[in-house]
Amino acid sequence: METHKAIPEGYMTVGELAKKMGVTVRTLQYYDKIGLFCPSAESEGGRRLYTPKDLILLHQILSLKSLGFSLEHIKQQLASLNTPADVAKALTEQANEIRKKIQQLSASLTAIEQLKTEVLQMQTVNFRKYADIIVNLQLKNDFYFLIKRFDDDTMDHIRRRFDLGSGFAFIEKFNRLSEELLRLQKNQVPPESEACQQTAKAYWDLIVEFTDGDMSMLPKLMEVGNFTDAANEWEEKQKIVQEYLEPALQIYFSKLGVDPFQEVEL
């Protein structure tokens, strides 16, 4: 750090820099204390002196801080600004950090709006479900909206039955079967056909997997699977799937000589 008897041209005092950048002197003193942003020079009287280069560096710090980055993180990101290439590199890195933060903020905003929509559609205040929806939004689970359809007992079962990996694997299998049923329905394949019966069996096996063999859950699943008032494209597709699947399952159960749905009702 250089030492000057007086304040030479091109230098700013800490007060002048603070005023230009809209921060407090105490903030600049703290940045100096932690080694984040130190003055380039000092007068013989002990006054901190800053250059236009320091102003650029401070702008970089304040920009990143306004985006929520920690001072420690910012300290690690700062680079020398001795050449045009150095400045360009620093600005490029800063722009990249800003883009990342914008994406994060955009995702957070979307999640907030989605949660608000689900909250308004639920009939009661249920913070456990709110928490489940938030977690699934963070995991980018596109089927978070189904959570509001499950009662507390079923949600407890799901939490016990599935972890993150098995939960996503189950959803993937369910969607593959749904797409296959939609294809069969579109091609007008009759429910008694071998292709449809094989798919119906796979669908039923998936239900057994979900319930872990507890058939007392069937009435609740039937209620969840009632998409009469479909709210989105996925639910519209499921409505078609269920209408097509129902007679196929009836044929499948008749061949087995058992009807799990009637047994539960009894």
C-alpha positions as CSV (number, residue, x, y, z in Angstrom):
1,M,0.0,0.0,0.0
2,E,1.4,3.4,-1.0
3,T,1.6,6.3,1.5
4,H,1.0,9.9,0.5
5,K,1.4,13.2,2.4
6,A,-1.7,14.6,0.8
7,I,-4.6,13.2,-1.3
8,P,-3.2,13.1,-4.9
9,E,-5.3,13.6,-8.0
10,G,-7.2,10.5,-9.0
11,Y,-7.6,9.2,-5.4
12,M,-10.7,9.2,-3.3
13,T,-11.2,9.1,0.5
14,V,-13.3,6.4,2.1
15,G,-16.1,9.0,2.5
16,E,-16.0,10.0,-1.1
17,L,-16.0,6.4,-2.4
18,A,-18.8,5.5,0.0
19,K,-20.9,8.4,-1.3
20,K,-20.3,7.5,-4.9
21,M,-21.3,3.8,-4.4
22,G,-24.1,4.4,-2.0
23,V,-22.6,2.4,0.9
24,T,-21.6,3.4,4.4
25,V,-18.1,4.1,5.5
26,R,-18.5,1.4,8.2
27,T,-19.2,-1.1,5.4
28,L,-16.0,-0.2,3.6
29,Q,-14.0,-0.4,6.9
30,Y,-15.4,-3.8,7.5
31,Y,-14.5,-5.0,4.0
32,D,-11.0,-3.8,4.7
33,K,-10.9,-5.6,8.0
34,I,-11.8,-9.0,6.6
35,G,-9.4,-8.5,3.6
36,L,-12.2,-8.4,1.0
37,F,-11.7,-4.8,-0.2
38,C,-8.6,-2.9,0.9
39,P,-7.6,0.7,0.0
40,S,-4.8,1.1,-2.6
41,A,-3.1,3.8,-0.6
42,E,-3.1,5.7,2.6
43,S,-2.2,9.2,3.5
44,E,0.4,10.1,6.2
45,G,-2.5,11.0,8.4
46,G,-3.9,7.5,8.1
47,R,-6.8,8.2,5.7
48,R,-7.7,5.4,3.4
49,L,-7.3,6.3,-0.3
50,Y,-9.0,4.5,-3.3
51,T,-8.6,4.6,-7.0
52,P,-11.0,4.2,-9.9
53,K,-9.8,0.7,-10.2
54,D,-10.9,0.1,-6.6
55,L,-14.3,1.6,-7.6
56,I,-14.7,-1.1,-10.3
57,L,-13.7,-3.8,-7.8
58,L,-16.2,-2.5,-5.3
59,H,-18.9,-2.5,-7.9
60,Q,-18.2,-6.1,-8.6
61,I,-18.4,-6.9,-4.9
62,L,-21.7,-5.0,-4.4
63,S,-23.3,-6.5,-7.5
64,L,-22.6,-10.1,-6.3
65,K,-23.6,-9.3,-2.8
66,S,-27.0,-7.9,-4.0
67,L,-27.6,-11.3,-5.6
68,G,-27.2,-13.1,-2.3
69,F,-23.7,-14.3,-2.6
70,S,-21.7,-14.5,0.7
71,L,-18.7,-12.3,1.3
72,E,-16.5,-15.4,1.5
73,H,-17.8,-16.6,-1.8
74,I,-17.2,-13.2,-3.4
75,K,-13.7,-13.0,-1.9
76,Q,-12.9,-16.3,-3.7
77,Q,-14.3,-15.0,-7.0
78,L,-12.4,-11.7,-7.2
79,A,-9.4,-11.6,-9.6
80,S,-6.7,-9.1,-10.5
81,L,-7.7,-6.3,-12.8
82,N,-4.4,-5.3,-14.3
83,T,-5.1,-5.7,-18.0
84,P,-8.1,-5.4,-20.3
85,A,-8.2,-9.2,-20.5
86,D,-8.3,-9.3,-16.6
87,V,-11.3,-6.9,-16.5
88,A,-13.1,-8.7,-19.3
89,K,-12.6,-12.0,-17.6
90,A,-13.9,-10.7,-14.3
91,L,-16.9,-9.1,-16.0
92,T,-17.6,-12.4,-17.8
93,E,-17.5,-14.4,-14.6
94,Q,-19.7,-11.8,-12.9
95,A,-22.2,-12.0,-15.7
96,N,-22.2,-15.8,-15.5
97,E,-22.8,-15.7,-11.7
98,I,-25.7,-13.2,-12.3
99,R,-27.2,-15.5,-15.0
100,K,-27.1,-18.5,-12.5
101,K,-28.7,-16.4,-9.8
102,I,-31.4,-15.2,-12.2
103,Q,-32.2,-18.8,-13.1
104,Q,-32.4,-19.7,-9.4
105,L,-34.6,-16.7,-8.6
106,S,-36.8,-17.6,-11.6
107,A,-37.1,-21.2,-10.4
108,S,-38.0,-19.9,-6.9
109,L,-40.6,-17.6,-8.2
110,T,-42.2,-20.3,-10.3
111,A,-42.2,-22.6,-7.2
112,I,-43.9,-19.9,-5.1
113,E,-46.6,-19.4,-7.7
114,Q,-47.1,-23.2,-8.1
115,L,-47.3,-23.6,-4.3
116,K,-49.8,-20.7,-4.1
117,T,-52.0,-22.4,-6.7
118,E,-52.0,-25.7,-4.8
119,V,-52.7,-24.0,-1.5
120,L,-55.7,-22.3,-2.9
121,Q,-57.1,-25.6,-4.3
122,M,-56.8,-27.4,-1.0
123,Q,-59.8,-27.2,1.3
124,T,-57.9,-26.9,4.6
125,V,-54.6,-25.6,5.9
126,N,-52.2,-28.5,5.9
127,F,-48.5,-27.6,6.5
128,R,-47.3,-31.2,6.1
129,K,-48.7,-31.2,2.6
130,Y,-47.3,-27.8,1.9
131,A,-43.8,-29.1,3.0
132,D,-44.2,-32.1,0.7
133,I,-45.1,-29.9,-2.2
134,I,-42.1,-27.6,-1.6
135,V,-39.7,-30.6,-1.4
136,N,-41.1,-32.0,-4.7
137,L,-40.9,-28.7,-6.4
138,Q,-37.2,-28.4,-5.3
139,L,-36.7,-31.9,-6.7
140,K,-38.3,-30.8,-10.0
141,N,-41.0,-33.5,-9.7
142,D,-43.5,-32.5,-12.3
143,F,-46.2,-34.4,-10.5
144,Y,-46.1,-32.4,-7.2
145,F,-49.7,-31.4,-7.8
146,L,-50.9,-34.9,-7.0
147,I,-50.0,-34.5,-3.4
148,K,-53.1,-32.5,-2.6
149,R,-55.2,-35.5,-3.7
150,F,-53.8,-37.8,-1.1
151,D,-55.1,-37.9,2.5
152,D,-52.7,-37.8,5.4
153,D,-52.8,-41.6,5.9
154,T,-51.8,-42.2,2.3
155,M,-49.1,-39.5,2.4
156,D,-47.7,-41.3,5.5
157,H,-47.7,-44.5,3.6
158,I,-45.9,-42.9,0.6
159,R,-43.2,-41.5,2.9
160,R,-42.6,-44.9,4.5
161,R,-42.9,-46.9,1.3
162,F,-40.7,-44.8,-1.0
163,D,-37.4,-42.9,-0.9
164,L,-36.3,-40.4,-3.5
165,G,-34.9,-43.0,-5.9
166,S,-37.7,-45.5,-5.7
167,G,-40.3,-42.8,-5.8
168,F,-39.0,-41.4,-9.1
169,A,-38.6,-44.9,-10.5
170,F,-42.2,-45.7,-9.6
171,I,-43.5,-42.5,-11.3
172,E,-41.4,-43.4,-14.4
173,K,-43.0,-46.9,-14.6
174,F,-46.5,-45.4,-14.1
175,N,-46.0,-42.9,-16.9
176,R,-44.6,-45.6,-19.3
177,L,-47.7,-47.7,-18.6
178,S,-50.0,-44.8,-19.1
179,E,-48.4,-43.9,-22.4
180,E,-48.8,-47.5,-23.5
181,L,-52.4,-47.6,-22.6
182,L,-53.0,-44.3,-24.4
183,R,-51.3,-45.8,-27.5
184,L,-53.6,-48.9,-27.3
185,Q,-56.7,-46.8,-26.8
186,K,-55.7,-44.6,-29.8
187,N,-55.3,-47.7,-32.0
188,Q,-58.7,-49.0,-30.7
189,V,-57.1,-52.2,-29.4
190,P,-60.0,-54.1,-27.7
191,P,-59.6,-54.6,-23.9
192,E,-59.8,-58.4,-24.3
193,S,-56.8,-58.5,-26.6
194,E,-53.5,-60.0,-25.4
195,A,-51.6,-56.7,-25.6
196,C,-54.2,-54.9,-23.5
197,Q,-54.4,-57.7,-21.0
198,Q,-50.7,-57.8,-20.5
199,T,-50.7,-54.0,-19.9
200,A,-53.6,-54.3,-17.5
201,K,-51.7,-56.9,-15.5
202,A,-48.6,-54.7,-15.4
203,Y,-50.8,-51.8,-14.3
204,W,-52.4,-53.9,-11.5
205,D,-48.9,-55.1,-10.4
206,L,-47.9,-51.5,-10.1
207,I,-50.9,-50.8,-7.8
208,V,-49.9,-53.8,-5.7
209,E,-46.4,-52.4,-5.5
210,F,-47.7,-49.0,-4.5
211,T,-49.9,-50.4,-1.7
212,D,-47.4,-53.0,-0.7
213,G,-50.2,-55.5,-0.9
214,D,-52.6,-53.5,1.4
215,M,-55.8,-53.7,-0.5
216,S,-57.6,-51.5,2.1
217,M,-56.0,-48.6,0.3
218,L,-57.9,-49.2,-2.9
219,P,-60.9,-47.0,-2.2
220,K,-58.6,-44.1,-1.5
221,L,-56.7,-44.7,-4.7
222,M,-59.9,-44.9,-6.6
223,E,-60.8,-41.5,-5.2
224,V,-57.4,-40.1,-6.1
225,G,-57.7,-41.5,-9.6
226,N,-61.0,-39.9,-10.2
227,F,-60.2,-37.3,-12.9
228,T,-63.7,-36.2,-13.8
229,D,-62.7,-32.6,-13.4
230,A,-59.3,-32.7,-15.0
231,A,-57.2,-29.7,-14.1
232,N,-54.3,-30.1,-16.5
233,E,-53.1,-32.1,-19.6
234,W,-51.7,-35.0,-17.5
235,E,-55.0,-35.4,-15.7
236,E,-56.9,-35.3,-19.0
237,K,-54.7,-38.2,-20.2
238,Q,-55.3,-40.1,-17.0
239,K,-59.0,-39.7,-17.5
240,I,-58.7,-41.4,-20.9
241,V,-56.4,-44.1,-19.4
242,Q,-58.9,-44.9,-16.6
243,E,-61.9,-45.2,-19.0
244,Y,-60.0,-47.5,-21.3
245,L,-58.4,-49.5,-18.4
246,E,-61.6,-50.2,-16.4
247,P,-63.1,-52.9,-18.8
248,A,-59.7,-54.4,-19.3
249,L,-59.2,-54.9,-15.6
250,Q,-62.6,-56.4,-15.2
251,I,-61.7,-59.0,-17.9
252,Y,-58.4,-59.6,-16.2
253,F,-60.0,-60.1,-12.7
254,S,-62.7,-62.4,-14.2
255,K,-59.9,-64.6,-15.6
256,L,-58.3,-64.7,-12.1
257,G,-61.7,-65.4,-10.5
258,V,-61.3,-62.6,-8.1
259,D,-62.2,-58.9,-7.9
260,P,-60.1,-57.0,-5.3
261,F,-62.3,-53.9,-5.5
262,Q,-65.5,-55.8,-4.6
263,E,-63.7,-57.7,-1.8
264,V,-62.6,-54.4,-0.3
265,E,-66.1,-53.0,-0.5
266,L,-67.5,-56.1,1.3
